[in-house]
Every structure is written in C-alpha cells, then in structure tokens.
Coordinates of C-alpha atoms and ligand atoms in Angstrom, one line a residue:
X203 CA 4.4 16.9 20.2
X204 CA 8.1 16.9 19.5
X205 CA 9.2 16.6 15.8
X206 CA 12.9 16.5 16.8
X207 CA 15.5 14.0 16.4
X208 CA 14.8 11.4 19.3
X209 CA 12.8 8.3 17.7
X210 CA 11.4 5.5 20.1
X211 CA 9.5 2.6 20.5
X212 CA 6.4 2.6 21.8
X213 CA 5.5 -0.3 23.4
X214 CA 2.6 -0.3 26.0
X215 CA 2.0 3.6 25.8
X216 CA 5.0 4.5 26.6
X217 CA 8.6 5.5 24.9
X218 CA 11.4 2.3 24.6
X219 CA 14.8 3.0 23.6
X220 CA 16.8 0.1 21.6
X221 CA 20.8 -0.3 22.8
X222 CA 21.5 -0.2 18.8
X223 CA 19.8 1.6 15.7
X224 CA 19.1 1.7 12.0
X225 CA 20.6 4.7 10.0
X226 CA 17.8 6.4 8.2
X227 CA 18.6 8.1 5.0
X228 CA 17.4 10.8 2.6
X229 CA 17.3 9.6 -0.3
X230 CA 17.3 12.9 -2.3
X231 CA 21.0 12.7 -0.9
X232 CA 22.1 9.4 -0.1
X233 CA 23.1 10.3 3.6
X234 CA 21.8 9.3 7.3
X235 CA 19.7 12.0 8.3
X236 CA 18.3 10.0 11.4
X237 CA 18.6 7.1 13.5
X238 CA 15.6 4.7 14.4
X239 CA 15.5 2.2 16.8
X240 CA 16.8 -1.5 16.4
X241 CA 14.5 -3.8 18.3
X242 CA 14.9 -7.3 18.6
X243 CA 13.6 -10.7 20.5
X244 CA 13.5 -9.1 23.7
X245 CA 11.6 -5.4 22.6
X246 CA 9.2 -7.7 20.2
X247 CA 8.0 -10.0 23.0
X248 CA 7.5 -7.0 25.7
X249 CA 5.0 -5.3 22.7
X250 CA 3.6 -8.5 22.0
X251 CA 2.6 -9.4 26.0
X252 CA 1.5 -5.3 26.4
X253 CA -0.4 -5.7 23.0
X254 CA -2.2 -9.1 24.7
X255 CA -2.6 -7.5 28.2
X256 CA -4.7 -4.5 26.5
X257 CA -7.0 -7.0 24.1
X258 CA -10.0 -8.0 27.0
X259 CA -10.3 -4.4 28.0
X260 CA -10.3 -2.9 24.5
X261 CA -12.6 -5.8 23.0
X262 CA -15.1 -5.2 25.8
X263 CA -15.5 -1.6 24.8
X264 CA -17.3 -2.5 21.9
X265 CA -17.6 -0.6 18.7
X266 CA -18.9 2.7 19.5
X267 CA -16.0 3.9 21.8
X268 CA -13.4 2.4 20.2
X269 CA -14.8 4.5 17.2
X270 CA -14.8 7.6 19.4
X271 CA -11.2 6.3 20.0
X272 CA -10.2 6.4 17.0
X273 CA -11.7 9.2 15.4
X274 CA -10.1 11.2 18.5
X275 CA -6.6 9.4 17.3
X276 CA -7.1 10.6 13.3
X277 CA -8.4 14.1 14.8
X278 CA -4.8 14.5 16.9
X279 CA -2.8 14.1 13.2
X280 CA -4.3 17.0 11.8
X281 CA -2.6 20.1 13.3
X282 CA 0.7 18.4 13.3
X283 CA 0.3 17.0 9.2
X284 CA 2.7 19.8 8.6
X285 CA 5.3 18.1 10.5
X286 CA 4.5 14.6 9.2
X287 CA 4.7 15.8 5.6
X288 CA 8.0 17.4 5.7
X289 CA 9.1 14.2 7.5
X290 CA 7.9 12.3 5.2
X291 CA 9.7 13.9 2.3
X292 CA 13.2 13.2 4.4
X293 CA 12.5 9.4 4.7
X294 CA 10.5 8.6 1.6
X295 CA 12.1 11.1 -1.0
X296 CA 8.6 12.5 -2.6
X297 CA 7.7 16.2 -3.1
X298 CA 6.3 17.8 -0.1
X299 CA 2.3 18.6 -1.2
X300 CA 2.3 15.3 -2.4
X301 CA 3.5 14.1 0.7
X302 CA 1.0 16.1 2.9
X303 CA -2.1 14.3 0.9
X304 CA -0.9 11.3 2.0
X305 CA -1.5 12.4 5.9
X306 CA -4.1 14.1 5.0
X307 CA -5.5 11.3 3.7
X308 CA -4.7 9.0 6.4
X309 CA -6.3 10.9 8.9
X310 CA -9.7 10.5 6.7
X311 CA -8.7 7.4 6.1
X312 CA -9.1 6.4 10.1
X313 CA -12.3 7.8 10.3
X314 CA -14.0 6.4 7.7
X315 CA -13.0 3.2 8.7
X316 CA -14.0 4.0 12.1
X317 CA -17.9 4.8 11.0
X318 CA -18.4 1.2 9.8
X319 CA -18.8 -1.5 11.7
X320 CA -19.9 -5.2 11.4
X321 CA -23.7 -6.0 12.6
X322 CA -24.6 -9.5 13.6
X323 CA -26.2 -11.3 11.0
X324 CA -29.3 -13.8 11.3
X325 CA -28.8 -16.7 8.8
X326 CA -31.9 -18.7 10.7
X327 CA -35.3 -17.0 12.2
X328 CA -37.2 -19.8 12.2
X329 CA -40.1 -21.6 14.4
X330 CA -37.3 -23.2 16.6
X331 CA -34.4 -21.2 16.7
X332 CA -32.4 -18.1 15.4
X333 CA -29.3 -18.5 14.5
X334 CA -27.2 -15.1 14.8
X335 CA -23.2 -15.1 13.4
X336 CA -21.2 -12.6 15.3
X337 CA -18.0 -11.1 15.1
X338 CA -15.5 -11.7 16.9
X339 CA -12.0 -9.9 17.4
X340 CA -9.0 -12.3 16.9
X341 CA -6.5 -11.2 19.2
X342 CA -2.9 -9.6 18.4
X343 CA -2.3 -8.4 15.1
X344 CA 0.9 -8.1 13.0
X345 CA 1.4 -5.5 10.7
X346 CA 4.2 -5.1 8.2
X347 CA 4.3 -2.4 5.8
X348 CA 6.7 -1.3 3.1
X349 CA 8.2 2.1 2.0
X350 CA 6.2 3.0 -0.7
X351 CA 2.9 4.8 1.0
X352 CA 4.5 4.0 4.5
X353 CA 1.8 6.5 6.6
X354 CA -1.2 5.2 4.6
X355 CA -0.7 1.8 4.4
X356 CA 0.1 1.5 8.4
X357 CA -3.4 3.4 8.8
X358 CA -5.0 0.8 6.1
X359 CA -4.1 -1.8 8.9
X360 CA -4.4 -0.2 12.2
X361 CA -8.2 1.2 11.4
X362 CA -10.3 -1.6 10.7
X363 CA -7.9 -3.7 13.2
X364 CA -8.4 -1.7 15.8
X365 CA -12.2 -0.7 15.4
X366 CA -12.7 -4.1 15.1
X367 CA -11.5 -4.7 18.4
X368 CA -8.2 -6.0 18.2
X369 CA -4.6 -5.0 19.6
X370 CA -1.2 -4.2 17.2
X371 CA 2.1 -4.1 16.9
X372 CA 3.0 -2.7 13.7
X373 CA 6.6 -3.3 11.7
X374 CA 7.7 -0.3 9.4
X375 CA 10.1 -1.0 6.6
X376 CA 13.5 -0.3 8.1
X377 CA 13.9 2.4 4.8
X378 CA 10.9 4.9 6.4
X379 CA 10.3 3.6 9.7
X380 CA 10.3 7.5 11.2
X381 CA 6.9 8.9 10.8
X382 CA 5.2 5.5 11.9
X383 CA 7.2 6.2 15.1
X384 CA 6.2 9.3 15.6
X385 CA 2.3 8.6 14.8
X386 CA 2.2 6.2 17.8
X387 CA 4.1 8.6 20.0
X388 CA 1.5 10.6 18.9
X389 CA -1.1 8.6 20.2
X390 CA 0.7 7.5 23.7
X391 CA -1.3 9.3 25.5
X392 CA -4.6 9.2 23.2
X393 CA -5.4 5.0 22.6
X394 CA -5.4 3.2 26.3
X395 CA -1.8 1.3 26.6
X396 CA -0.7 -1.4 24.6
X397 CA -4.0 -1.0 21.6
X398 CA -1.2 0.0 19.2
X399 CA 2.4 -0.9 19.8
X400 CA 5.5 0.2 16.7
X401 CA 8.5 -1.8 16.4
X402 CA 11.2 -0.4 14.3
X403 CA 14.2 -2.5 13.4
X404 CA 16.6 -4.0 10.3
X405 CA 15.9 -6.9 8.2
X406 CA 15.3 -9.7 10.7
X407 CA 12.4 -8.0 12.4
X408 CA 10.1 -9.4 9.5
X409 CA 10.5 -12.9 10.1
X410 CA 10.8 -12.5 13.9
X411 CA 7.6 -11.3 13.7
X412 CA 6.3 -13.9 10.8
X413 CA 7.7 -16.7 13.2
X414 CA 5.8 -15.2 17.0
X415 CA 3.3 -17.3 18.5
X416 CA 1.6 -14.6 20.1
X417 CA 0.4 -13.1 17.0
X418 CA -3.5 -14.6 15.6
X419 CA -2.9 -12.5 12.3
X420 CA -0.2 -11.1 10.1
X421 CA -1.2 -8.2 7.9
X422 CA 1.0 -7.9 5.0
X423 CA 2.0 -5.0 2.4
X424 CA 5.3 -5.4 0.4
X425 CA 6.6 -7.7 -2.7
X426 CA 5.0 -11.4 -3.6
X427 CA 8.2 -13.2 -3.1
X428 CA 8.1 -11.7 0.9
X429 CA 4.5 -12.5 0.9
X430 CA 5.3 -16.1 -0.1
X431 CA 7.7 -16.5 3.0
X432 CA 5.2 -14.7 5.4
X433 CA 2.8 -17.5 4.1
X434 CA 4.8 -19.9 4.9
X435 CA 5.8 -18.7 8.4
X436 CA 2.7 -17.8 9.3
X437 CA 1.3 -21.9 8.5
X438 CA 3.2 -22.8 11.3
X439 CA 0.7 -22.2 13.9
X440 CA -2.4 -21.3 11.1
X441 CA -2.1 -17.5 12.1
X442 CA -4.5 -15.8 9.8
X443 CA -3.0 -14.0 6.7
X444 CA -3.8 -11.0 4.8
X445 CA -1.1 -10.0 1.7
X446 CA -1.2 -7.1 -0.3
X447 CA 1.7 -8.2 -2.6
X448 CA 2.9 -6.7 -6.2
X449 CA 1.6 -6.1 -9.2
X450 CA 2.6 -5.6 -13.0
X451 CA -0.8 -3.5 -14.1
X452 CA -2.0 -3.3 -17.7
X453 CA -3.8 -0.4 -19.3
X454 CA -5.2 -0.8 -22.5
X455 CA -5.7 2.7 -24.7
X456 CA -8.6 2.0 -27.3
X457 CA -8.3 4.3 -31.0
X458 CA -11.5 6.0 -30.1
X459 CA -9.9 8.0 -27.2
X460 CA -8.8 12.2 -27.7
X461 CA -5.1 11.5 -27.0
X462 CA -5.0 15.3 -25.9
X463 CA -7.8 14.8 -23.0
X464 CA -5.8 11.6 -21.7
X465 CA -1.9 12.1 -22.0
X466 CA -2.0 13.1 -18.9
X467 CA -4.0 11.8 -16.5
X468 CA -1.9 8.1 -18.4
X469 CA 0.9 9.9 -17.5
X470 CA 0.3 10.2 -13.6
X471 CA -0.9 6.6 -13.3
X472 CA 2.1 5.3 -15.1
X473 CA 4.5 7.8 -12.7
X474 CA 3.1 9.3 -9.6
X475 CA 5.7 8.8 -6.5
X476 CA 8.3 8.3 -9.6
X477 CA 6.2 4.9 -10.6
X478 CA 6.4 3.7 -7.4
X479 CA 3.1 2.3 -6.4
X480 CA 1.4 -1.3 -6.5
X481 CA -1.4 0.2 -8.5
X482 CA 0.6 1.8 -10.8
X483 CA -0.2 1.3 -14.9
X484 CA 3.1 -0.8 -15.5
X485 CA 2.4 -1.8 -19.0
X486 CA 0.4 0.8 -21.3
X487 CA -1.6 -1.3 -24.3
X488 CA -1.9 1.7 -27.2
X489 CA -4.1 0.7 -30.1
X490 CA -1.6 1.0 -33.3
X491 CA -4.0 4.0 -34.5
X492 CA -2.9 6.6 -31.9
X493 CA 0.1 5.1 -30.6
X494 CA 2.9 7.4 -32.1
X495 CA 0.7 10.3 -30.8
X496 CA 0.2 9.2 -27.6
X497 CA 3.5 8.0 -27.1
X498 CA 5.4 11.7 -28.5
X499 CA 2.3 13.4 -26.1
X500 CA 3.8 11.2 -23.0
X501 CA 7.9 12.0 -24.2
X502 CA 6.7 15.7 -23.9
X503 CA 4.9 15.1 -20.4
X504 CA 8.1 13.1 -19.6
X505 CA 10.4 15.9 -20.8
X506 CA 8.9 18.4 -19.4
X507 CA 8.6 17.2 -15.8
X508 CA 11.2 18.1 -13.1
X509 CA 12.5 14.9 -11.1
X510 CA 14.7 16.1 -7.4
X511 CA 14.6 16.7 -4.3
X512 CA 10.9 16.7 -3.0
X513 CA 12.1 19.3 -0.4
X514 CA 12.7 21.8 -3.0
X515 CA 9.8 24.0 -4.8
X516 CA 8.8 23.1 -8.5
X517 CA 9.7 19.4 -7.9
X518 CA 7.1 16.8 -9.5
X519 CA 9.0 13.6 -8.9
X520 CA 11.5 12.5 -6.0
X521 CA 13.7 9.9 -6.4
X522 CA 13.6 6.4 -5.8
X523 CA 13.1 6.0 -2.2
X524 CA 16.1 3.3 -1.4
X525 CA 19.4 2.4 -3.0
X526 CA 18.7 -1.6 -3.1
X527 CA 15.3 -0.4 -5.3
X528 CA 17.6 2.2 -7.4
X529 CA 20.3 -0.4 -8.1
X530 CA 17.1 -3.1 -9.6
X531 CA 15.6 0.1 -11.5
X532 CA 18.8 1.0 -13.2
X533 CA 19.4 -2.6 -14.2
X534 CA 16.0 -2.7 -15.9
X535 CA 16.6 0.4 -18.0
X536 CA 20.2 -0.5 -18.7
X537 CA 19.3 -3.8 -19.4
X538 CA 16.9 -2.7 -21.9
X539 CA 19.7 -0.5 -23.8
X540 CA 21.8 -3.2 -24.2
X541 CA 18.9 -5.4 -26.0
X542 CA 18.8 -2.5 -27.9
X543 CA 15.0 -1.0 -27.0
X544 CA 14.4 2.2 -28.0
X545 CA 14.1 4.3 -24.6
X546 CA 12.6 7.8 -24.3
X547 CA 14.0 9.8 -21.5
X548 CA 12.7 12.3 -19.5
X549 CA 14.9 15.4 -18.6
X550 CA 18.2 15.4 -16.5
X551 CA 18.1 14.3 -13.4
X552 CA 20.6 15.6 -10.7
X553 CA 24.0 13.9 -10.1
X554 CA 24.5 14.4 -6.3
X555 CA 24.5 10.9 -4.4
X556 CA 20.9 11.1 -4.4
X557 CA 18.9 7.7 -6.0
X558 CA 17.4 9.7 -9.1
X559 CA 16.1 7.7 -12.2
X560 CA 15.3 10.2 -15.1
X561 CA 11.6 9.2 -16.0
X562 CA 12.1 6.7 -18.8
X563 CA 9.5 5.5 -22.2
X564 CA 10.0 2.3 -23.8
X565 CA 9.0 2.5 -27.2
X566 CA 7.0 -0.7 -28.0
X567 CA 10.0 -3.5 -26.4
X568 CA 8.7 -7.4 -27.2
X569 CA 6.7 -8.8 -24.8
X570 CA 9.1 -11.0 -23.5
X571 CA 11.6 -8.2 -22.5
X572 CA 12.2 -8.2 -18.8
X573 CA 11.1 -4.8 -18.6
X574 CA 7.8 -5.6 -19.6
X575 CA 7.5 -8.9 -17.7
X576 CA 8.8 -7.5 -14.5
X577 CA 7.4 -5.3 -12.1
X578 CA 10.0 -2.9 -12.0
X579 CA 8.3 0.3 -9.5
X580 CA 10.5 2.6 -10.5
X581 CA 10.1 5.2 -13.6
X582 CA 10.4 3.1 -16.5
X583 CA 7.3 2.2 -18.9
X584 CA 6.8 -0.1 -21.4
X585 CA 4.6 1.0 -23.8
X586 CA 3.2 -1.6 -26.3
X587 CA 1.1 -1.5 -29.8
X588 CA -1.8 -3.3 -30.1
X589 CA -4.6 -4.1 -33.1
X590 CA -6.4 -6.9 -32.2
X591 CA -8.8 -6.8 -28.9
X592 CA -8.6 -10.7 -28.3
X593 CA -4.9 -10.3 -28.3
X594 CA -4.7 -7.8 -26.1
X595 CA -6.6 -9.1 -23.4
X596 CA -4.4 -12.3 -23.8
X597 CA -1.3 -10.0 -23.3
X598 CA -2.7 -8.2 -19.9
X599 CA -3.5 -11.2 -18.3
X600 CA -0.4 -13.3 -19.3
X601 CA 1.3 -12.0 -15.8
X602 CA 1.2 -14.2 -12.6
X603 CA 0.3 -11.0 -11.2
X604 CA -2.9 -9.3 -11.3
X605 CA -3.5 -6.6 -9.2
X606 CA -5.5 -3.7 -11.2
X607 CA -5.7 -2.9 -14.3
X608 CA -7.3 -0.2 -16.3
X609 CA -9.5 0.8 -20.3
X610 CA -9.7 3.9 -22.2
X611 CA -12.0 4.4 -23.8
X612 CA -15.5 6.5 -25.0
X613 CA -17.2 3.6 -25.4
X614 CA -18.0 2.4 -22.1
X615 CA -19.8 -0.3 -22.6
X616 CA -17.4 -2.1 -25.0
X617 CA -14.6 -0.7 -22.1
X618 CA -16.8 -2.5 -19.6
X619 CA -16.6 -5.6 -21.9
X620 CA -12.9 -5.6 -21.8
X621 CA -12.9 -5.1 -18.2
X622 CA -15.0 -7.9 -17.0
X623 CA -12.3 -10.2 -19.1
X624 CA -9.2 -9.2 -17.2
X625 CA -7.9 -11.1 -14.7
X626 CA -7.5 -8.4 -11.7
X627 CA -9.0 -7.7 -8.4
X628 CA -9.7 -4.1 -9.2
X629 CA -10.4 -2.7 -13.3
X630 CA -10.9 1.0 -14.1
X631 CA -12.4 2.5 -16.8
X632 CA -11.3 6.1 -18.1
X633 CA -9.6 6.5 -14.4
X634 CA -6.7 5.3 -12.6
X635 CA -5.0 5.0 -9.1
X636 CA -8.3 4.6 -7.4
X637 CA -9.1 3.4 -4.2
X638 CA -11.3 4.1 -0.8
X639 CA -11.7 2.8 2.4
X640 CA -15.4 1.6 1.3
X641 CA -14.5 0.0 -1.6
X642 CA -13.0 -3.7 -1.4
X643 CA -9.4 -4.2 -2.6
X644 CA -7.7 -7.4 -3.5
X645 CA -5.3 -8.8 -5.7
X646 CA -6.1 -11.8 -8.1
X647 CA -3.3 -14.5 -8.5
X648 CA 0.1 -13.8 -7.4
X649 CA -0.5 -10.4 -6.3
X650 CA -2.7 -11.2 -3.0
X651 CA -4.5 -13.1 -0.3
X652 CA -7.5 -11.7 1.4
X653 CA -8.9 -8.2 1.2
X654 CA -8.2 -4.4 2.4
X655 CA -10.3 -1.8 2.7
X656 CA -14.8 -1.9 2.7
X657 CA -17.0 -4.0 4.3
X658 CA -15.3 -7.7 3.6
X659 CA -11.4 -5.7 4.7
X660 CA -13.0 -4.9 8.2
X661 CA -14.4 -8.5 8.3
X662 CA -10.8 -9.9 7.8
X663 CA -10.2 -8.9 11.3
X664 CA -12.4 -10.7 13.5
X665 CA -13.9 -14.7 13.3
X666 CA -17.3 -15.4 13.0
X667 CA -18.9 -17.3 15.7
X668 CA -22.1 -18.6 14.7
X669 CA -24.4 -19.0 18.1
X670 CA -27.6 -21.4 17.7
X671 CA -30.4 -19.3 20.3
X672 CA -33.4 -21.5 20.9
X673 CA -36.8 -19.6 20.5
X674 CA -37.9 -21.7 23.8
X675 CA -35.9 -23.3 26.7
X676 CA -36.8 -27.0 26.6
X677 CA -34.1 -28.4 28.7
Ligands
LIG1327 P1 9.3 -6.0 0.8 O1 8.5 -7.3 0.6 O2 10.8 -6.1 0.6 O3 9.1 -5.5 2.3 C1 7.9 -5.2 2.8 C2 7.9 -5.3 4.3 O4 8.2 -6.6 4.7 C3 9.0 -4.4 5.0 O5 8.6 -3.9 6.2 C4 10.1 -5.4 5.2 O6 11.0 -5.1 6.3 C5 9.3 -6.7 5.6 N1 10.0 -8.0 5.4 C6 11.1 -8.2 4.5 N2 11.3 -9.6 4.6 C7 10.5 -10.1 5.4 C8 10.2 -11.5 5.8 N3 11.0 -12.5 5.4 N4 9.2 -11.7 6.7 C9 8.4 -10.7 7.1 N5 8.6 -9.4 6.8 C10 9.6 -9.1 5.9 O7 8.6 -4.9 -0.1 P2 9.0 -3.4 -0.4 O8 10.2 -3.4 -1.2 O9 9.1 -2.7 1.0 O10 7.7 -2.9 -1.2 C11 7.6 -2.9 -2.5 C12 6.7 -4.0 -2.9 O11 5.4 -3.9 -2.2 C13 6.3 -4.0 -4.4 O12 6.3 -5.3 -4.9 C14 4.9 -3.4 -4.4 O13 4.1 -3.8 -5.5 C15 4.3 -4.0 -3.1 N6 3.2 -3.2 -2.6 C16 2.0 -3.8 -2.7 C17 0.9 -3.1 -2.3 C18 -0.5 -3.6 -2.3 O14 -1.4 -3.1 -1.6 N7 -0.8 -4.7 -3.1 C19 1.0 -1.7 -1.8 C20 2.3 -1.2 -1.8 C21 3.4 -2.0 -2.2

C-alpha cells in the first residue's frame, strides 16, 4: 500500500474524494503537513446506505469467518506498522517507538477481540421448555474517536463491532484523522464492501453523525461535555450509546512505599504521551511522610526528561497534539502562577511554533485550585499531601469524574481496602495505565456509559433476543 500524500474516504470498499479538505498539522511544528478529506451530508449518507447494504451478508457469516476476517485485517497492519508509526508521529506529535506500540498493539488488539465470541445462553432447561437468549447484531454502528490514542481507540470499536456482526462507519477527530484513513484503505480490498466505512471531516461531522437515523449505535471516545450532547442526540430515535468520556484520576502513595522503586513508574502514569491520556494519574495523593522525597525524586525525573519533536532521536515526550488543547494547558499552568502555586518545571522546551508544554509539578496547590479540580491532559500534576486515610479517600472521590484510579503501597491488603472504597470503574494497585482487551473497562459517574473491552464490551454490540423453544410441539 501507498503511504503517500493522497488521503480518501472509503466508503463501500472503495476510495471517495471530498470537493473540500481539512488541513492536517504537525504539531511538533505548528504547520499543514497534509490534507484530509471534508465529508459532509451527502459522503455520510452514501457510507451509511453501503454500511446497511453489507449488514445481512456479513451477519449471516456468523462468528467464525468474520473472525478469520478479521484476524486476516490485523495480520495486513503488521508489515506496514513502520509506516503507520512514523505517520502517526506527524499527526499526533508523540515519539516514534512509542508510536509504533500503539500499532503494534492495535493489531493484537484485533485479534484478541476476534478469539472471543458470545455463546447463547440457556436461562430455562426445564420439563416444558428451554429458553435460549441469543445475540443479536444491531445494525450500523457509529464510531467517533478522539486524538489522543487515535489508531487504538478506532480498533477498540471496530473489533468487537465487527466480530459481532455488525457494519461501521467510523469518524476520526479532525486533529489525526490520517492513519485511520489509511487503515481502511488498507483493508479495501481485505473486509467485503461496506463492513467498515471512514469518514473524515471538520467539526460538524460529529453531530451529523450523532443526529443520523440510520445509525442503531453510537460509540463514543472523547471529553464528558461531548459525551453529554451525543447522549442527547442520540435519545432522539433511542440509538444505543456507549461513552468513554474523561477523567481526573487519583493515585494515593501510602508512607510504607521505597520512594526509589516507584518514582518512576509514578512518573510515566502521571506523563506518558505528555499526560495526555484518560487513564492518566491526574492527581498524585503523597502521604506527608515521603512526600518531599517523592516529590524532589519526580522534579529530577521531570528535569531530566527531554520534551520535542517525536520525529527526532532521544525524545521522551511530544508535544501537545493540537493548539485549542495547548491554549487550555497553558491557561491551567499560568493560571496556577498567578494564585501563586509553587510549580516545578521540567527542562526547556523548544520555541519553534511547535505546541510544547515543559513537563510541570505542582507542589501541594489547595484542593480547590482549578488545576486540581480540572482534568487538564496535558503535562501539569498536582501533587497533594495527605495524613489521614479517611480523608484521603474523601478527596479522590470528590470529582464528578471517576474513571481509574490507583494505591501504592506494600501492604496489599490494606491497598486493596482503599481500593474497594473509591469510586472508579477501574483501581490499580502498585501499577498503572492498565488495560486489555479481556478485561472490562468503564467509567463510574461522569466519566462513562456502558463498557469497552472483555466479555460485557463485545456484548454492548448486539441485543439479546430471548427465544422460548418448547420441549414438545403441542399445537
Ligand atoms: P472531544 O470530545 O472534543 O472529541 C472527541 C470526538 O468527538 C472527536 O472525533 C470530535 O470531532 C467529535 N465531536 C466533537 N463534538 C461532537 C458532537 N457535538 N457530536 C459528536 N461528535 C463530536 O474530545 P477530544 O478533545 O478529542 O479528546 C479528549 C477527551 O477524551 C478527554 O476528556 C479524555 O479524557 C477523553 N478520553 C476518554 C477516553 C476513555 O476511554 N474514557 C479515552 C481517550 C480520551
């Protein structure tokens, strides 16, 4: 395949230009580097009818070859990842290995979502009857996706959509829309026409989208005030909803842990892809015992680390992948120098046009500070004092949000304590950032609706029909 400069649509199988596009930029340099289609009414109703023409056929070829389907699909990424991944690092801004895991990762992503599947279950195997709940595909799906992971979220969606036996037309955020193109161009002549449909475009595609009858579900993946208007679009005609929405994560460091053996591994959930990820530790909890040690062990990390372009060798962190994010980042951290917060930067950051934030410590802000009650996904963390265990908990879990959250410590049964107290979908303990396409995850409160990922994300794609089978025909 052809990693050039042409980008299309691809709407049943095959290649759709747009009359207008969408500039792509680099964000490591603040310029265009590409241009991706614009579509609009007319482009969104053409995938939506090819996406509905392919749904009988695909349904009826039940789950064993559409798994063979798709684990043919994840198998074609592989010798072209190279290409994705420097891609990638053009669009989203992050360094280049890190960039590559996340294809990498996608590709096993597909196929382990592809080995499970959804028996029927008997809920009644008595004298007179069985009764047998099957499921059922629900139709055309809608996937929307944001900038932050943009190849691995898109494949959280298509695999257990598709291997589930429904069709797609997938919506990447107009800030990285270029590898999710190029992934379905990919498969144009791999998944029968129409299965999976991309639509690229500016802001209005969203709620074009939100707003289409044709759709029976909208998947979701970007901020909780979005997710609240896809909610309400979507009640319109009771399409069904999934929404992975934000978070503001809490991490709570108990005394008993060997600041040495953690400072790290804190510091990478706190600031892998330059902090921004949903699952990110956005508020670090550090009992008063070792917190001027763990906080000068997490300047040095932060000092020492070299923030660019991911393009070039040596870099750890790229730069905030879109100026609208950069412009809300900056306003947090300068907003917390004029309250007069103590901040901790990292090193230098370069001054070319690009949207760099030098990683940034605040040293033990109020609670209420907007820095701490905000999700701000960008390179700026709060980090708070604690003495009290009660308290702390209180603190976590007084957030609307509550996506993840994480404990330190080397007692794991009193960790496993505080754990079953907070209020989140998913609670590490002495780990962070993890995830995998067997295990369930959800947000609690404001930070979701539904499930991704496992057993009950695959069963978020079809309906159950329950069917009452008499054990004799008396009629
Ligand atoms: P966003 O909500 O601005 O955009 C997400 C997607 O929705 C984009 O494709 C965008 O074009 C589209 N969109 C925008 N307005 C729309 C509308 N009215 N109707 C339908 N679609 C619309 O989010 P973002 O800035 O791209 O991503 C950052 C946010 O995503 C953060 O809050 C982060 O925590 C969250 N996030 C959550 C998860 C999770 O799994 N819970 C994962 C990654 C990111």
């Amino acid at each position: 395949m052809d990693f050039g400069k042409d980008y299309s649509l691809t709407i049943g199988g095959a290649a759709v230009t747009t009359a207008t596009t969408v500039d792509v930029i680099n964000p490591a340099t603040g310029l265009a580097f590409a241009k991706a289609p614009r579509a609009g009414a007319e482009e969104l109703d053409c995938a939506v009818e090819a996406a509905k023409r392919a749904f009988p056929e695909w349904k009826k070829l039940g789950w064993a070859a559409r798994r063979d389907a798709l684990i043919a699909a994840a198998r074609a990424i592989e010798p072209h990842a190279e290409n994705f991944a420097r891609l990638f690092v053009q669009e989203q801004g992050r360094p280049y290995d890190m960039a590559k895991d996340e294809i990498d990762l996608g590709a096993h992503w597909i196929k382990a979502v592809a080995r499970q599947d959804l028996d029927d279950e008997i809920v009644e195997d008595s004298a007179a009857r069985r009764v047998v709940v099957r499921h059922e595909p629900l139709g055309v799906i809608a996937a929307i996706v944001p900038w932050n992971f943009p190849f691995l979220l898109a494949i959280w969606k298509i695999a257990p959509a598709l291997v589930a036996g429904n069709t797609m037309v997938l919506k990447p955020s107009p800030f990285t829309p270029l590898c999710t193109l190029k992934l379905a161009e990919l498969w144009r002549d791999i998944l029968p026409p129409g299965v999976f449909n991309v639509v690229s475009g500016g802001d209005e595609l969203g709620p074009m989208m939100t707003a289409h009858p044709g759709f029976a579900k909208i998947s979701f993946t970007g901020s909780t005030a979005t997710g609240k208007r896809v909610m309400e679009s979507a009640a319109r005609d009771l399409k069904r909803i999934t929404l992975e929405l934000g978070g503001n994560d809490a991490a709570i460091i108990m005394p008993d842990v060997d600041v040495s053996k953690v400072a790290q591994q804190l510091f990478f959930g706190a600031f892998y892809n330059s902090a921004q990820i949903c699952i990110a530790t956005k508020r670090m909890y550090i009992h008063e015992d070792i917190y001027d040690e763990l906080r000068d062990a997490l300047h040095a990390l932060a000092k020492a680390s070299v923030v660019g372009d991911g393009a070039e060798q040596g870099v750890m962190f790229g730069p905030i992948q879109n100026k609208p994010q950069f412009e809300r980042v900056k306003a947090l951290i300068d907003g917390a120098r004029d309250q007069g917060l103590v901040l901790l930067e990292g090193r230098n950051v370069p001054d070319n046009g690009g949207y760099f934030v030098p990683l940034t410590l605040v040293d033990n802000p109020p609670e209420t500070a907007p820095v701490v009650t905000q999700e701000a996904f960008g390179p700026v963390l709060p980090l708070l004092k604690f003495s009290d265990v009660d308290d702390v908990i209180a603190r976590a879990n007084a957030s609307e949000y509550g996506l993840a959250g994480a404990v330190w410590s080397r007692d794991v049964d009193a960790a496993v304590e505080i754990a079953n107290r907070l209020e989140t979908g998913t609670v590490w303990i002495n780990e962070n950032l993890q995830n995998g396409p067997h295990i369930p995850f959800a947000g609690a409160k404001q930070s979701g609706f539904g499930v991704e990922n496992g057993k009950e994300g695959l069963r978020e794609y079809t309906w159950p029909r329950t069917v009452f089978i008499p054990k004799s025909a008396k009629v």
